[in-house]
Amino acid sequence: MGTHSGIGATVTVVTLPAWRGPTTEVPLIEGMTLDELLDSLCIPGDTEAIMVNGGYEKPDYRLQSGDRVVIIPFMSGG
């Protein structure tokens, strides 16, 4: 069994802190990049820290079925 995109392929998206949004399964479109995923979720990539499977990836990273994307807001204040 491979990690290619196909019927039923999804990416898990976790938004932290948990009160900002639920963990969701997003259908994966063949060839979808991390940046395209963020655009589809209306999340500005320049205002959040994004991790894929526990590591940082570039916006052009091609997502694979089963990937876990964690969205962490940048903190502000003083």
PDB file of N, CA, C and O in Angstrom:
ATOM      1  N   MET A   1       0.843  -1.179   0.000  1.00  0.00           N
ATOM      2  CA  MET A   1       0.000   0.000   0.000  1.00  0.00           C
ATOM      3  C   MET A   1       0.881   1.233   0.000  1.00  0.00           C
ATOM      4  O   MET A   1       1.728   1.407   0.864  1.00  0.00           O
ATOM      5  N   GLY A   2       0.713   2.124  -0.971  1.00  0.00           N
ATOM      6  CA  GLY A   2       1.548   3.312  -1.083  1.00  0.00           C
ATOM      7  C   GLY A   2       0.925   4.524  -0.422  1.00  0.00           C
ATOM      8  O   GLY A   2      -0.133   4.459   0.182  1.00  0.00           O
ATOM      9  N   THR A   3       1.607   5.656  -0.572  1.00  0.00           N
ATOM     10  CA  THR A   3       1.114   6.891   0.022  1.00  0.00           C
ATOM     11  C   THR A   3       0.639   7.847  -1.053  1.00  0.00           C
ATOM     12  O   THR A   3       0.602   9.041  -0.862  1.00  0.00           O
ATOM     13  N   HIS A   4       0.260   7.292  -2.220  1.00  0.00           N
ATOM     14  CA  HIS A   4      -0.181   8.142  -3.320  1.00  0.00           C
ATOM     15  C   HIS A   4      -1.593   8.667  -3.073  1.00  0.00           C
ATOM     16  O   HIS A   4      -2.348   8.112  -2.287  1.00  0.00           O
ATOM     17  N   SER A   5      -1.934   9.742  -3.733  1.00  0.00           N
ATOM     18  CA  SER A   5      -3.275  10.301  -3.633  1.00  0.00           C
ATOM     19  C   SER A   5      -4.227   9.454  -4.453  1.00  0.00           C
ATOM     20  O   SER A   5      -3.912   9.010  -5.534  1.00  0.00           O
ATOM     21  N   GLY A   6      -5.383   9.228  -3.916  1.00  0.00           N
ATOM     22  CA  GLY A   6      -6.374   8.448  -4.627  1.00  0.00           C
ATOM     23  C   GLY A   6      -7.719   8.628  -3.967  1.00  0.00           C
ATOM     24  O   GLY A   6      -7.919   9.524  -3.172  1.00  0.00           O
ATOM     25  N   ILE A   7      -8.637   7.748  -4.298  1.00  0.00           N
ATOM     26  CA  ILE A   7      -9.959   7.821  -3.709  1.00  0.00           C
ATOM     27  C   ILE A   7      -9.848   7.643  -2.200  1.00  0.00           C
ATOM     28  O   ILE A   7      -9.214   6.715  -1.728  1.00  0.00           O
ATOM     29  N   GLY A   8     -10.425   8.571  -1.463  1.00  0.00           N
ATOM     30  CA  GLY A   8     -10.393   8.500  -0.013  1.00  0.00           C
ATOM     31  C   GLY A   8      -9.125   9.049   0.604  1.00  0.00           C
ATOM     32  O   GLY A   8      -8.962   8.976   1.812  1.00  0.00           O
ATOM     33  N   ALA A   9      -8.213   9.580  -0.202  1.00  0.00           N
ATOM     34  CA  ALA A   9      -6.976  10.137   0.331  1.00  0.00           C
ATOM     35  C   ALA A   9      -7.285  11.408   1.110  1.00  0.00           C
ATOM     36  O   ALA A   9      -8.031  12.262   0.654  1.00  0.00           O
ATOM     37  N   THR A  10      -6.735  11.514   2.331  1.00  0.00           N
ATOM     38  CA  THR A  10      -6.961  12.687   3.162  1.00  0.00           C
ATOM     39  C   THR A  10      -5.689  13.136   3.849  1.00  0.00           C
ATOM     40  O   THR A  10      -4.723  12.381   3.958  1.00  0.00           O
ATOM     41  N   VAL A  11      -5.729  14.368   4.321  1.00  0.00           N
ATOM     42  CA  VAL A  11      -4.683  14.952   5.142  1.00  0.00           C
ATOM     43  C   VAL A  11      -5.352  15.383   6.439  1.00  0.00           C
ATOM     44  O   VAL A  11      -6.435  15.972   6.415  1.00  0.00           O
ATOM     45  N   THR A  12      -4.740  15.096   7.580  1.00  0.00           N
ATOM     46  CA  THR A  12      -5.267  15.529   8.864  1.00  0.00           C
ATOM     47  C   THR A  12      -4.744  16.930   9.150  1.00  0.00           C
ATOM     48  O   THR A  12      -3.540  17.173   9.071  1.00  0.00           O
ATOM     49  N   VAL A  13      -5.646  17.855   9.466  1.00  0.00           N
ATOM     50  CA  VAL A  13      -5.259  19.231   9.782  1.00  0.00           C
ATOM     51  C   VAL A  13      -5.630  19.508  11.235  1.00  0.00           C
ATOM     52  O   VAL A  13      -6.790  19.377  11.632  1.00  0.00           O
ATOM     53  N   VAL A  14      -4.624  19.894  12.035  1.00  0.00           N
ATOM     54  CA  VAL A  14      -4.807  20.209  13.449  1.00  0.00           C
ATOM     55  C   VAL A  14      -4.494  21.686  13.631  1.00  0.00           C
ATOM     56  O   VAL A  14      -3.448  22.160  13.189  1.00  0.00           O
ATOM     57  N   THR A  15      -5.409  22.414  14.258  1.00  0.00           N
ATOM     58  CA  THR A  15      -5.197  23.829  14.526  1.00  0.00           C
ATOM     59  C   THR A  15      -4.973  24.003  16.025  1.00  0.00           C
ATOM     60  O   THR A  15      -5.794  23.571  16.833  1.00  0.00           O
ATOM     61  N   LEU A  16      -3.844  24.610  16.393  1.00  0.00           N
ATOM     62  CA  LEU A  16      -3.534  24.853  17.805  1.00  0.00           C
ATOM     63  C   LEU A  16      -3.630  26.347  18.102  1.00  0.00           C
ATOM     64  O   LEU A  16      -3.338  27.155  17.226  1.00  0.00           O
ATOM     65  N   PRO A  17      -4.022  26.741  19.306  1.00  0.00           N
ATOM     66  CA  PRO A  17      -4.574  25.870  20.327  1.00  0.00           C
ATOM     67  C   PRO A  17      -5.903  25.279  19.874  1.00  0.00           C
ATOM     68  O   PRO A  17      -6.549  25.799  18.960  1.00  0.00           O
ATOM     69  N   ALA A  18      -6.312  24.209  20.531  1.00  0.00           N
ATOM     70  CA  ALA A  18      -7.466  23.435  20.084  1.00  0.00           C
ATOM     71  C   ALA A  18      -8.748  24.253  19.992  1.00  0.00           C
ATOM     72  O   ALA A  18      -9.599  23.973  19.156  1.00  0.00           O
ATOM     73  N   TRP A  19      -8.873  25.297  20.790  1.00  0.00           N
ATOM     74  CA  TRP A  19     -10.109  26.094  20.748  1.00  0.00           C
ATOM     75  C   TRP A  19     -10.253  26.882  19.448  1.00  0.00           C
ATOM     76  O   TRP A  19     -11.331  27.332  19.111  1.00  0.00           O
ATOM     77  N   ARG A  20      -9.171  27.036  18.690  1.00  0.00           N
ATOM     78  CA  ARG A  20      -9.230  27.789  17.427  1.00  0.00           C
ATOM     79  C   ARG A  20      -9.929  27.011  16.332  1.00  0.00           C
ATOM     80  O   ARG A  20     -10.388  27.581  15.354  1.00  0.00           O
ATOM     81  N   GLY A  21      -9.957  25.725  16.459  1.00  0.00           N
ATOM     82  CA  GLY A  21     -10.606  24.926  15.421  1.00  0.00           C
ATOM     83  C   GLY A  21     -10.427  23.451  15.679  1.00  0.00           C
ATOM     84  O   GLY A  21      -9.491  23.041  16.354  1.00  0.00           O
ATOM     85  N   PRO A  22     -11.330  22.663  15.154  1.00  0.00           N
ATOM     86  CA  PRO A  22     -11.258  21.215  15.375  1.00  0.00           C
ATOM     87  C   PRO A  22     -10.202  20.563  14.483  1.00  0.00           C
ATOM     88  O   PRO A  22      -9.760  21.142  13.496  1.00  0.00           O
ATOM     89  N   THR A  23      -9.815  19.353  14.846  1.00  0.00           N
ATOM     90  CA  THR A  23      -8.988  18.529  13.967  1.00  0.00           C
ATOM     91  C   THR A  23      -9.901  18.033  12.852  1.00  0.00           C
ATOM     92  O   THR A  23     -11.004  17.575  13.118  1.00  0.00           O
ATOM     93  N   THR A  24      -9.471  18.198  11.616  1.00  0.00           N
ATOM     94  CA  THR A  24     -10.315  17.813  10.493  1.00  0.00           C
ATOM     95  C   THR A  24      -9.542  16.959   9.507  1.00  0.00           C
ATOM     96  O   THR A  24      -8.316  17.030   9.424  1.00  0.00           O
ATOM     97  N   GLU A  25     -10.280  16.164   8.770  1.00  0.00           N
ATOM     98  CA  GLU A  25      -9.720  15.380   7.672  1.00  0.00           C
ATOM     99  C   GLU A  25     -10.086  16.118   6.389  1.00  0.00           C
ATOM    100  O   GLU A  25     -11.262  16.329   6.106  1.00  0.00           O
ATOM    101  N   VAL A  26      -9.079  16.538   5.643  1.00  0.00           N
ATOM    102  CA  VAL A  26      -9.297  17.286   4.409  1.00  0.00           C
ATOM    103  C   VAL A  26      -9.021  16.368   3.219  1.00  0.00           C
ATOM    104  O   VAL A  26      -7.963  15.737   3.169  1.00  0.00           O
ATOM    105  N   PRO A  27      -9.965  16.289   2.279  1.00  0.00           N
ATOM    106  CA  PRO A  27      -9.721  15.477   1.083  1.00  0.00           C
ATOM    107  C   PRO A  27      -8.471  15.964   0.346  1.00  0.00           C
ATOM    108  O   PRO A  27      -8.268  17.172   0.186  1.00  0.00           O
ATOM    109  N   LEU A  28      -7.644  15.043  -0.068  1.00  0.00           N
ATOM    110  CA  LEU A  28      -6.394  15.384  -0.751  1.00  0.00           C
ATOM    111  C   LEU A  28      -6.603  15.322  -2.256  1.00  0.00           C
ATOM    112  O   LEU A  28      -7.037  14.312  -2.797  1.00  0.00           O
ATOM    113  N   ILE A  29      -6.285  16.422  -2.907  1.00  0.00           N
ATOM    114  CA  ILE A  29      -6.353  16.498  -4.367  1.00  0.00           C
ATOM    115  C   ILE A  29      -4.984  16.121  -4.908  1.00  0.00           C
ATOM    116  O   ILE A  29      -3.955  16.558  -4.376  1.00  0.00           O
ATOM    117  N   GLU A  30      -4.955  15.323  -5.949  1.00  0.00           N
ATOM    118  CA  GLU A  30      -3.701  14.874  -6.568  1.00  0.00           C
ATOM    119  C   GLU A  30      -2.763  16.055  -6.806  1.00  0.00           C
ATOM    120  O   GLU A  30      -3.146  17.041  -7.431  1.00  0.00           O
ATOM    121  N   GLY A  31      -1.546  15.977  -6.271  1.00  0.00           N
ATOM    122  CA  GLY A  31      -0.537  17.001  -6.509  1.00  0.00           C
ATOM    123  C   GLY A  31      -0.658  18.234  -5.629  1.00  0.00           C
ATOM    124  O   GLY A  31       0.084  19.187  -5.796  1.00  0.00           O
ATOM    125  N   MET A  32      -1.593  18.234  -4.665  1.00  0.00           N
ATOM    126  CA  MET A  32      -1.810  19.404  -3.809  1.00  0.00           C
ATOM    127  C   MET A  32      -0.556  19.732  -3.008  1.00  0.00           C
ATOM    128  O   MET A  32       0.069  18.848  -2.427  1.00  0.00           O
ATOM    129  N   THR A  33      -0.210  21.021  -2.985  1.00  0.00           N
ATOM    130  CA  THR A  33       0.931  21.468  -2.194  1.00  0.00           C
ATOM    131  C   THR A  33       0.436  21.994  -0.843  1.00  0.00           C
ATOM    132  O   THR A  33      -0.755  22.268  -0.654  1.00  0.00           O
ATOM    133  N   LEU A  34       1.361  22.157   0.069  1.00  0.00           N
ATOM    134  CA  LEU A  34       1.043  22.702   1.374  1.00  0.00           C
ATOM    135  C   LEU A  34       0.420  24.088   1.233  1.00  0.00           C
ATOM    136  O   LEU A  34      -0.576  24.407   1.887  1.00  0.00           O
ATOM    137  N   ASP A  35       0.988  24.913   0.370  1.00  0.00           N
ATOM    138  CA  ASP A  35       0.471  26.260   0.139  1.00  0.00           C
ATOM    139  C   ASP A  35      -0.966  26.224  -0.395  1.00  0.00           C
ATOM    140  O   ASP A  35      -1.814  27.008   0.026  1.00  0.00           O
ATOM    141  N   GLU A  36      -1.254  25.301  -1.299  1.00  0.00           N
ATOM    142  CA  GLU A  36      -2.611  25.170  -1.840  1.00  0.00           C
ATOM    143  C   GLU A  36      -3.595  24.730  -0.758  1.00  0.00           C
ATOM    144  O   GLU A  36      -4.738  25.188  -0.722  1.00  0.00           O
ATOM    145  N   LEU A  37      -3.147  23.855   0.135  1.00  0.00           N
ATOM    146  CA  LEU A  37      -4.001  23.437   1.250  1.00  0.00           C
ATOM    147  C   LEU A  37      -4.345  24.637   2.120  1.00  0.00           C
ATOM    148  O   LEU A  37      -5.504  24.851   2.476  1.00  0.00           O
ATOM    149  N   LEU A  38      -3.326  25.428   2.472  1.00  0.00           N
ATOM    150  CA  LEU A  38      -3.560  26.605   3.314  1.00  0.00           C
ATOM    151  C   LEU A  38      -4.516  27.580   2.635  1.00  0.00           C
ATOM    152  O   LEU A  38      -5.423  28.121   3.279  1.00  0.00           O
ATOM    153  N   ASP A  39      -4.336  27.792   1.336  1.00  0.00           N
ATOM    154  CA  ASP A  39      -5.245  28.670   0.588  1.00  0.00           C
ATOM    155  C   ASP A  39      -6.671  28.146   0.642  1.00  0.00           C
ATOM    156  O   ASP A  39      -7.612  28.909   0.839  1.00  0.00           O
ATOM    157  N   SER A  40      -6.845  26.831   0.480  1.00  0.00           N
ATOM    158  CA  SER A  40      -8.190  26.252   0.473  1.00  0.00           C
ATOM    159  C   SER A  40      -8.865  26.384   1.834  1.00  0.00           C
ATOM    160  O   SER A  40     -10.083  26.421   1.921  1.00  0.00           O
ATOM    161  N   LEU A  41      -8.060  26.492   2.901  1.00  0.00           N
ATOM    162  CA  LEU A  41      -8.594  26.637   4.250  1.00  0.00           C
ATOM    163  C   LEU A  41      -8.637  28.098   4.695  1.00  0.00           C
ATOM    164  O   LEU A  41      -8.963  28.386   5.845  1.00  0.00           O
ATOM    165  N   CYS A  42      -8.267  29.010   3.779  1.00  0.00           N
ATOM    166  CA  CYS A  42      -8.233  30.457   4.078  1.00  0.00           C
ATOM    167  C   CYS A  42      -7.300  30.771   5.246  1.00  0.00           C
ATOM    168  O   CYS A  42      -7.614  31.588   6.104  1.00  0.00           O
ATOM    169  N   ILE A  43      -6.136  30.126   5.252  1.00  0.00           N
ATOM    170  CA  ILE A  43      -5.133  30.350   6.291  1.00  0.00           C
ATOM    171  C   ILE A  43      -3.926  31.020   5.648  1.00  0.00           C
ATOM    172  O   ILE A  43      -3.296  30.438   4.772  1.00  0.00           O
ATOM    173  N   PRO A  44      -3.616  32.260   6.057  1.00  0.00           N
ATOM    174  CA  PRO A  44      -2.453  32.941   5.493  1.00  0.00           C
ATOM    175  C   PRO A  44      -1.155  32.284   5.968  1.00  0.00           C
ATOM    176  O   PRO A  44      -0.893  32.227   7.161  1.00  0.00           O
ATOM    177  N   GLY A  45      -0.391  31.754   5.052  1.00  0.00           N
ATOM    178  CA  GLY A  45       0.832  31.046   5.390  1.00  0.00           C
ATOM    179  C   GLY A  45       1.888  31.898   6.063  1.00  0.00           C
ATOM    180  O   GLY A  45       2.745  31.388   6.761  1.00  0.00           O
ATOM    181  N   ASP A  46       1.797  33.239   5.876  1.00  0.00           N
ATOM    182  CA  ASP A  46       2.811  34.111   6.464  1.00  0.00           C
ATOM    183  C   ASP A  46       2.470  34.543   7.885  1.00  0.00           C
ATOM    184  O   ASP A  46       3.224  35.284   8.492  1.00  0.00           O
ATOM    185  N   THR A  47       1.342  34.074   8.434  1.00  0.00           N
ATOM    186  CA  THR A  47       0.992  34.467   9.794  1.00  0.00           C
ATOM    187  C   THR A  47       0.884  33.272  10.733  1.00  0.00           C
ATOM    188  O   THR A  47       0.463  33.409  11.857  1.00  0.00           O
ATOM    189  N   GLU A  48       1.271  32.113  10.257  1.00  0.00           N
ATOM    190  CA  GLU A  48       1.175  30.897  11.047  1.00  0.00           C
ATOM    191  C   GLU A  48       2.459  30.081  10.895  1.00  0.00           C
ATOM    192  O   GLU A  48       3.144  30.177   9.892  1.00  0.00           O
ATOM    193  N   ALA A  49       2.757  29.271  11.907  1.00  0.00           N
ATOM    194  CA  ALA A  49       3.814  28.274  11.782  1.00  0.00           C
ATOM    195  C   ALA A  49       3.131  26.980  11.356  1.00  0.00           C
ATOM    196  O   ALA A  49       2.118  26.588  11.928  1.00  0.00           O
ATOM    197  N   ILE A  50       3.653  26.346  10.336  1.00  0.00           N
ATOM    198  CA  ILE A  50       3.037  25.144   9.785  1.00  0.00           C
ATOM    199  C   ILE A  50       4.030  23.986   9.870  1.00  0.00           C
ATOM    200  O   ILE A  50       5.171  24.109   9.412  1.00  0.00           O
ATOM    201  N   MET A  51       3.596  22.879  10.451  1.00  0.00           N
ATOM    202  CA  MET A  51       4.436  21.688  10.524  1.00  0.00           C
ATOM    203  C   MET A  51       3.727  20.542   9.806  1.00  0.00           C
ATOM    204  O   MET A  51       2.500  20.439   9.856  1.00  0.00           O
ATOM    205  N   VAL A  52       4.489  19.707   9.142  1.00  0.00           N
ATOM    206  CA  VAL A  52       3.951  18.516   8.483  1.00  0.00           C
ATOM    207  C   VAL A  52       4.685  17.311   9.061  1.00  0.00           C
ATOM    208  O   VAL A  52       5.918  17.242   8.983  1.00  0.00           O
ATOM    209  N   ASN A  53       3.934  16.410   9.666  1.00  0.00           N
ATOM    210  CA  ASN A  53       4.510  15.192  10.252  1.00  0.00           C
ATOM    211  C   ASN A  53       5.644  15.500  11.226  1.00  0.00           C
ATOM    212  O   ASN A  53       6.659  14.820  11.262  1.00  0.00           O
ATOM    213  N   GLY A  54       5.484  16.588  11.991  1.00  0.00           N
ATOM    214  CA  GLY A  54       6.453  16.928  13.026  1.00  0.00           C
ATOM    215  C   GLY A  54       7.644  17.745  12.558  1.00  0.00           C
ATOM    216  O   GLY A  54       8.537  18.041  13.344  1.00  0.00           O
ATOM    217  N   GLY A  55       7.690  18.126  11.291  1.00  0.00           N
ATOM    218  CA  GLY A  55       8.799  18.926  10.783  1.00  0.00           C
ATOM    219  C   GLY A  55       8.293  20.077   9.936  1.00  0.00           C
ATOM    220  O   GLY A  55       7.124  20.111   9.546  1.00  0.00           O
ATOM    221  N   TYR A  56       9.164  21.020   9.685  1.00  0.00           N
ATOM    222  CA  TYR A  56       8.784  22.166   8.853  1.00  0.00           C
ATOM    223  C   TYR A  56       9.036  21.847   7.389  1.00  0.00           C
ATOM    224  O   TYR A  56      10.065  21.293   7.036  1.00  0.00           O
ATOM    225  N   GLU A  57       8.078  22.191   6.551  1.00  0.00           N
ATOM    226  CA  GLU A  57       8.181  21.956   5.112  1.00  0.00           C
ATOM    227  C   GLU A  57       7.990  23.279   4.368  1.00  0.00           C
ATOM    228  O   GLU A  57       7.330  24.184   4.872  1.00  0.00           O
ATOM    229  N   LYS A  58       8.546  23.347   3.177  1.00  0.00           N
ATOM    230  CA  LYS A  58       8.381  24.533   2.327  1.00  0.00           C
ATOM    231  C   LYS A  58       6.965  24.558   1.764  1.00  0.00           C
ATOM    232  O   LYS A  58       6.305  23.510   1.666  1.00  0.00           O
ATOM    233  N   PRO A  59       6.468  25.753   1.366  1.00  0.00           N
ATOM    234  CA  PRO A  59       5.111  25.860   0.820  1.00  0.00           C
ATOM    235  C   PRO A  59       4.857  24.973  -0.394  1.00  0.00           C
ATOM    236  O   PRO A  59       3.717  24.577  -0.638  1.00  0.00           O
ATOM    237  N   ASP A  60       5.910  24.620  -1.150  1.00  0.00           N
ATOM    238  CA  ASP A  60       5.705  23.792  -2.345  1.00  0.00           C
ATOM    239  C   ASP A  60       5.774  22.286  -2.044  1.00  0.00           C
ATOM    240  O   ASP A  60       5.751  21.471  -2.960  1.00  0.00           O
ATOM    241  N   TYR A  61       5.809  21.919  -0.764  1.00  0.00           N
ATOM    242  CA  TYR A  61       5.807  20.506  -0.379  1.00  0.00           C
ATOM    243  C   TYR A  61       4.537  19.844  -0.914  1.00  0.00           C
ATOM    244  O   TYR A  61       3.435  20.345  -0.713  1.00  0.00           O
ATOM    245  N   ARG A  62       4.692  18.719  -1.599  1.00  0.00           N
ATOM    246  CA  ARG A  62       3.546  17.983  -2.143  1.00  0.00           C
ATOM    247  C   ARG A  62       3.008  17.051  -1.055  1.00  0.00           C
ATOM    248  O   ARG A  62       3.696  16.130  -0.617  1.00  0.00           O
ATOM    249  N   LEU A  63       1.785  17.311  -0.644  1.00  0.00           N
ATOM    250  CA  LEU A  63       1.163  16.525   0.410  1.00  0.00           C
ATOM    251  C   LEU A  63       0.889  15.102  -0.042  1.00  0.00           C
ATOM    252  O   LEU A  63       0.637  14.855  -1.223  1.00  0.00           O
ATOM    253  N   GLN A  64       0.935  14.188   0.914  1.00  0.00           N
ATOM    254  CA  GLN A  64       0.643  12.787   0.653  1.00  0.00           C
ATOM    255  C   GLN A  64      -0.461  12.332   1.597  1.00  0.00           C
ATOM    256  O   GLN A  64      -0.601  12.861   2.708  1.00  0.00           O
ATOM    257  N   SER A  65      -1.241  11.362   1.162  1.00  0.00           N
ATOM    258  CA  SER A  65      -2.307  10.837   1.999  1.00  0.00           C
ATOM    259  C   SER A  65      -1.731  10.380   3.336  1.00  0.00           C
ATOM    260  O   SER A  65      -0.692   9.719   3.378  1.00  0.00           O
ATOM    261  N   GLY A  66      -2.390  10.789   4.410  1.00  0.00           N
ATOM    262  CA  GLY A  66      -1.939  10.421   5.747  1.00  0.00           C
ATOM    263  C   GLY A  66      -1.067  11.465   6.409  1.00  0.00           C
ATOM    264  O   GLY A  66      -0.774  11.348   7.600  1.00  0.00           O
ATOM    265  N   ASP A  67      -0.640  12.491   5.662  1.00  0.00           N
ATOM    266  CA  ASP A  67       0.151  13.552   6.276  1.00  0.00           C
ATOM    267  C   ASP A  67      -0.653  14.215   7.379  1.00  0.00           C
ATOM    268  O   ASP A  67      -1.883  14.314   7.321  1.00  0.00           O
ATOM    269  N   ARG A  68       0.048  14.683   8.404  1.00  0.00           N
ATOM    270  CA  ARG A  68      -0.566  15.404   9.520  1.00  0.00           C
ATOM    271  C   ARG A  68      -0.005  16.829   9.511  1.00  0.00           C
ATOM    272  O   ARG A  68       1.191  17.021   9.722  1.00  0.00           O
ATOM    273  N   VAL A  69      -0.885  17.792   9.244  1.00  0.00           N
ATOM    274  CA  VAL A  69      -0.491  19.201   9.167  1.00  0.00           C
ATOM    275  C   VAL A  69      -0.949  19.888  10.447  1.00  0.00           C
ATOM    276  O   VAL A  69      -2.127  19.837  10.794  1.00  0.00           O
ATOM    277  N   VAL A  70      -0.010  20.518  11.163  1.00  0.00           N
ATOM    278  CA  VAL A  70      -0.329  21.231  12.396  1.00  0.00           C
ATOM    279  C   VAL A  70      -0.120  22.714  12.155  1.00  0.00           C
ATOM    280  O   VAL A  70       0.946  23.132  11.692  1.00  0.00           O
ATOM    281  N   ILE A  71      -1.150  23.503  12.460  1.00  0.00           N
ATOM    282  CA  ILE A  71      -1.124  24.948  12.264  1.00  0.00           C
ATOM    283  C   ILE A  71      -1.013  25.606  13.627  1.00  0.00           C
ATOM    284  O   ILE A  71      -1.880  25.422  14.487  1.00  0.00           O
ATOM    285  N   ILE A  72       0.074  26.352  13.831  1.00  0.00           N
ATOM    286  CA  ILE A  72       0.346  26.977  15.122  1.00  0.00           C
ATOM    287  C   ILE A  72       0.417  28.493  14.901  1.00  0.00           C
ATOM    288  O   ILE A  72       1.258  28.969  14.145  1.00  0.00           O
ATOM    289  N   PRO A  73      -0.455  29.265  15.578  1.00  0.00           N
ATOM    290  CA  PRO A  73      -0.426  30.711  15.370  1.00  0.00           C
ATOM    291  C   PRO A  73       0.820  31.330  16.007  1.00  0.00           C
ATOM    292  O   PRO A  73       1.293  30.876  17.043  1.00  0.00           O
ATOM    293  N   PHE A  74       1.339  32.368  15.347  1.00  0.00           N
ATOM    294  CA  PHE A  74       2.409  33.138  15.950  1.00  0.00           C
ATOM    295  C   PHE A  74       1.815  33.915  17.114  1.00  0.00           C
ATOM    296  O   PHE A  74       0.682  34.400  17.040  1.00  0.00           O
ATOM    297  N   MET A  75       2.551  34.011  18.186  1.00  0.00           N
ATOM    298  CA  MET A  75       2.073  34.720  19.359  1.00  0.00           C
ATOM    299  C   MET A  75       2.511  36.187  19.276  1.00  0.00           C
ATOM    300  O   MET A  75       3.558  36.487  18.751  1.00  0.00           O
ATOM    301  N   SER A  76       1.674  37.044  19.799  1.00  0.00           N
ATOM    302  CA  SER A  76       2.044  38.461  19.866  1.00  0.00           C
ATOM    303  C   SER A  76       1.687  38.977  21.235  1.00  0.00           C
ATOM    304  O   SER A  76       0.956  38.358  21.990  1.00  0.00           O
ATOM    305  N   GLY A  77       2.205  40.119  21.526  1.00  0.00           N
ATOM    306  CA  GLY A  77       1.924  40.724  22.829  1.00  0.00           C
ATOM    307  C   GLY A  77       3.208  41.051  23.541  1.00  0.00           C
ATOM    308  O   GLY A  77       4.303  40.902  23.001  1.00  0.00           O
ATOM    309  N   GLY A  78       3.089  41.463  24.752  1.00  0.00           N
ATOM    310  CA  GLY A  78       4.300  41.833  25.463  1.00  0.00           C
ATOM    311  C   GLY A  78       4.101  41.888  26.933  1.00  0.00           C
ATOM    312  O   GLY A  78       3.160  41.527  27.518  1.00  0.00           O
TER     313      GLY A  78
END
